[in-house]
PDB file of C-alpha atoms in Angstrom:
ATOM      1  CA  MET A   1     -22.433   6.805   5.991  1.00  0.00           C
ATOM      2  CA  PRO A   2     -19.248   7.252   6.786  1.00  0.00           C
ATOM      3  CA  ALA A   3     -18.509   3.459   5.512  1.00  0.00           C
ATOM      4  CA  ASN A   4     -19.236   4.610   2.019  1.00  0.00           C
ATOM      5  CA  ASP A   5     -23.254   2.343   1.981  1.00  0.00           C
ATOM      6  CA  LEU A   6     -24.865   2.532  -0.630  1.00  0.00           C
ATOM      7  CA  LEU A   7     -28.407   3.579   0.487  1.00  0.00           C
ATOM      8  CA  ALA A   8     -30.467   2.945  -2.596  1.00  0.00           C
ATOM      9  CA  ALA A   9     -30.063   3.264  -6.607  1.00  0.00           C
ATOM     10  CA  ASN A  10     -32.006   1.653  -9.625  1.00  0.00           C
ATOM     11  CA  ALA A  11     -31.017  -0.428 -11.817  1.00  0.00           C
ATOM     12  CA  ARG A  12     -28.837   2.181 -13.708  1.00  0.00           C
ATOM     13  CA  GLY A  13     -27.190   3.563 -10.494  1.00  0.00           C
ATOM     14  CA  ARG A  14     -26.437   0.051 -10.031  1.00  0.00           C
ATOM     15  CA  ARG A  15     -24.551  -0.820 -13.998  1.00  0.00           C
ATOM     16  CA  LEU A  16     -22.456   1.234 -12.520  1.00  0.00           C
ATOM     17  CA  LEU A  17     -21.303  -0.839 -10.658  1.00  0.00           C
ATOM     18  CA  PRO A  18     -21.444  -4.544 -11.755  1.00  0.00           C
ATOM     19  CA  GLY A  19     -22.321  -7.941  -9.272  1.00  0.00           C
ATOM     20  CA  ILE A  20     -23.680  -5.338  -6.563  1.00  0.00           C
ATOM     21  CA  GLU A  21     -27.500  -6.108  -7.194  1.00  0.00           C
ATOM     22  CA  GLU A  22     -25.652  -9.916  -5.527  1.00  0.00           C
ATOM     23  CA  TRP A  23     -25.420  -9.160  -2.467  1.00  0.00           C
ATOM     24  CA  PRO A  24     -28.173  -8.526   0.371  1.00  0.00           C
ATOM     25  CA  GLU A  25     -28.463  -4.650   0.499  1.00  0.00           C
ATOM     26  CA  PRO A  26     -27.553  -4.658   3.667  1.00  0.00           C
ATOM     27  CA  ARG A  27     -24.135  -5.532   2.512  1.00  0.00           C
ATOM     28  CA  ARG A  28     -23.822  -2.887  -0.986  1.00  0.00           C
ATOM     29  CA  ASN A  29     -21.842  -0.325   0.236  1.00  0.00           C
ATOM     30  CA  ASN A  30     -18.290   0.809  -2.002  1.00  0.00           C
ATOM     31  CA  ALA A  31     -15.133  -0.378   0.193  1.00  0.00           C
ATOM     32  CA  ARG A  32     -16.777  -3.755   0.658  1.00  0.00           C
ATOM     33  CA  TYR A  33     -17.618  -3.178  -3.148  1.00  0.00           C
ATOM     34  CA  THR A  34     -13.479  -1.996  -4.320  1.00  0.00           C
ATOM     35  CA  PHE A  35     -12.144  -4.634  -2.305  1.00  0.00           C
ATOM     36  CA  LEU A  36     -14.299  -8.444  -2.239  1.00  0.00           C
ATOM     37  CA  HIS A  37     -16.229  -8.147  -5.517  1.00  0.00           C
ATOM     38  CA  PRO A  38     -14.000 -10.057  -7.948  1.00  0.00           C
ATOM     39  CA  ALA A  39     -15.682  -7.354 -11.517  1.00  0.00           C
ATOM     40  CA  ALA A  40     -13.890  -4.296  -9.079  1.00  0.00           C
ATOM     41  CA  ARG A  41     -10.182  -4.337  -9.861  1.00  0.00           C
ATOM     42  CA  SER A  42     -11.339  -5.030 -13.766  1.00  0.00           C
ATOM     43  CA  LEU A  43     -13.756  -1.715 -13.244  1.00  0.00           C
ATOM     44  CA  TYR A  44     -11.517   0.573 -11.811  1.00  0.00           C
ATOM     45  CA  GLY A  45      -8.666   1.321 -14.526  1.00  0.00           C
ATOM     46  CA  ASN A  46      -6.723   2.800 -12.172  1.00  0.00           C
ATOM     47  CA  TRP A  47      -7.914  -0.037  -9.341  1.00  0.00           C
ATOM     48  CA  GLU A  48      -4.695   0.814  -6.825  1.00  0.00           C
ATOM     49  CA  ASP A  49      -5.356   4.499  -6.580  1.00  0.00           C
ATOM     50  CA  VAL A  50      -8.963   3.621  -6.332  1.00  0.00           C
ATOM     51  CA  ALA A  51      -7.740   1.489  -3.174  1.00  0.00           C
ATOM     52  CA  ALA A  52      -5.340   4.281  -1.946  1.00  0.00           C
ATOM     53  CA  ALA A  53      -8.310   5.977  -1.603  1.00  0.00           C
ATOM     54  CA  THR A  54     -11.208   3.910  -0.156  1.00  0.00           C
ATOM     55  CA  VAL A  55      -8.451   3.025   2.480  1.00  0.00           C
ATOM     56  CA  ALA A  56      -7.384   6.517   3.104  1.00  0.00           C
ATOM     57  CA  HIS A  57     -11.451   7.358   3.762  1.00  0.00           C
ATOM     58  CA  LEU A  58     -12.250   4.376   5.870  1.00  0.00           C
ATOM     59  CA  ARG A  59      -9.590   5.852   8.499  1.00  0.00           C
ATOM     60  CA  ALA A  60     -10.087   9.149   8.155  1.00  0.00           C
ATOM     61  CA  ALA A  61     -13.979   7.586   9.026  1.00  0.00           C
ATOM     62  CA  ALA A  62     -12.042   5.978  11.841  1.00  0.00           C
ATOM     63  CA  GLY A  63     -10.846   9.254  13.178  1.00  0.00           C
ATOM     64  CA  ARG A  64     -13.860  11.310  13.306  1.00  0.00           C
ATOM     65  CA  TYR A  65     -16.366   8.415  13.924  1.00  0.00           C
ATOM     66  CA  PRO A  66     -14.588   5.585  16.350  1.00  0.00           C
ATOM     67  CA  ASP A  67     -17.458   3.755  17.723  1.00  0.00           C
ATOM     68  CA  ALA A  68     -19.750   3.865  14.135  1.00  0.00           C
ATOM     69  CA  PRO A  69     -20.209   0.542  14.049  1.00  0.00           C
ATOM     70  CA  ASP A  70     -20.453   0.689  10.813  1.00  0.00           C
ATOM     71  CA  VAL A  71     -17.772   1.885   9.370  1.00  0.00           C
ATOM     72  CA  THR A  72     -15.658  -0.547  12.720  1.00  0.00           C
ATOM     73  CA  GLY A  73     -17.976  -3.122  11.317  1.00  0.00           C
ATOM     74  CA  VAL A  74     -16.501  -2.780   7.216  1.00  0.00           C
ATOM     75  CA  ALA A  75     -13.008  -1.943   8.495  1.00  0.00           C
ATOM     76  CA  GLY A  76     -13.152  -4.765  10.357  1.00  0.00           C
ATOM     77  CA  GLU A  77     -14.117  -7.015   7.349  1.00  0.00           C
ATOM     78  CA  LEU A  78     -11.901  -5.525   5.302  1.00  0.00           C
ATOM     79  CA  VAL A  79      -8.792  -6.859   7.173  1.00  0.00           C
ATOM     80  CA  VAL A  80     -10.416 -10.029   8.012  1.00  0.00           C
ATOM     81  CA  ARG A  81     -11.465 -10.820   4.019  1.00  0.00           C
ATOM     82  CA  SER A  82      -9.814  -9.056   1.749  1.00  0.00           C
ATOM     83  CA  SER A  83      -6.506 -10.342   0.101  1.00  0.00           C
ATOM     84  CA  PRO A  84      -2.869  -7.841   0.693  1.00  0.00           C
ATOM     85  CA  THR A  85      -4.177  -5.111  -1.631  1.00  0.00           C
ATOM     86  CA  CYS A  86      -2.532  -1.877  -2.188  1.00  0.00           C
ATOM     87  CA  GLY A  87       1.357  -2.971  -4.199  1.00  0.00           C
ATOM     88  CA  SER A  88       3.727  -2.047  -1.116  1.00  0.00           C
ATOM     89  CA  GLY A  89       0.566  -1.427   1.428  1.00  0.00           C
ATOM     90  CA  LYS A  90       2.384   1.867   2.172  1.00  0.00           C
ATOM     91  CA  ARG A  91       0.358   3.859  -0.316  1.00  0.00           C
ATOM     92  CA  CYS A  92      -2.392   2.499   0.968  1.00  0.00           C
ATOM     93  CA  ALA A  93      -1.811   4.312   4.051  1.00  0.00           C
ATOM     94  CA  THR A  94      -3.068   8.223   2.390  1.00  0.00           C
ATOM     95  CA  ALA A  95      -4.700   8.894  -0.165  1.00  0.00           C
ATOM     96  CA  PRO A  96      -3.237   9.347  -3.575  1.00  0.00           C
ATOM     97  CA  THR A  97      -1.740  11.359  -5.318  1.00  0.00           C
ATOM     98  CA  GLY A  98      -3.130  11.598  -8.620  1.00  0.00           C
ATOM     99  CA  ALA A  99      -6.810  11.916  -9.898  1.00  0.00           C
ATOM    100  CA  SER A 100      -9.333   9.435  -9.591  1.00  0.00           C
ATOM    101  CA  THR A 101     -11.893   8.026 -11.048  1.00  0.00           C
ATOM    102  CA  SER A 102     -15.737   6.918 -11.617  1.00  0.00           C
ATOM    103  CA  PRO A 103     -15.690   3.511 -13.165  1.00  0.00           C
ATOM    104  CA  THR A 104     -16.950   4.293 -17.166  1.00  0.00           C
ATOM    105  CA  PRO A 105     -20.535   3.099 -18.288  1.00  0.00           C
ATOM    106  CA  PRO A 106     -21.086  -0.484 -19.770  1.00  0.00           C
ATOM    107  CA  PRO A 107     -22.226   0.390 -23.606  1.00  0.00           C
ATOM    108  CA  GLY A 108     -25.783   0.073 -24.412  1.00  0.00           C
ATOM    109  CA  PRO A 109     -29.009   1.717 -23.626  1.00  0.00           C
ATOM    110  CA  TRP A 110     -29.458   2.662 -19.689  1.00  0.00           C
ATOM    111  CA  SER A 111     -32.975   1.639 -19.582  1.00  0.00           C
TER     112      SER A 111
END
């Protein structure tokens, strides 16, 4: 899973990434969600840090698995389809210095 594919999730798990259920299962991917889903920027209070960490992860995965089709496919798609993302662009070159946070689950029952 070097490309951060979402392999399985129950209803409670899908609530952590609102709207991901709208995508077909083969397209469900954390990196793709972070950059291409309209809900991602409002989901993460520290979106730029999450985006920078995602880029750093994909770069590391591409270095370790240079011929992995899942990594090259997601990275290529994000280069083509995402808009300029991490401010100056320099922040995307490395992992962020601050701690990354997970999204806060929405309020309400989890059943």
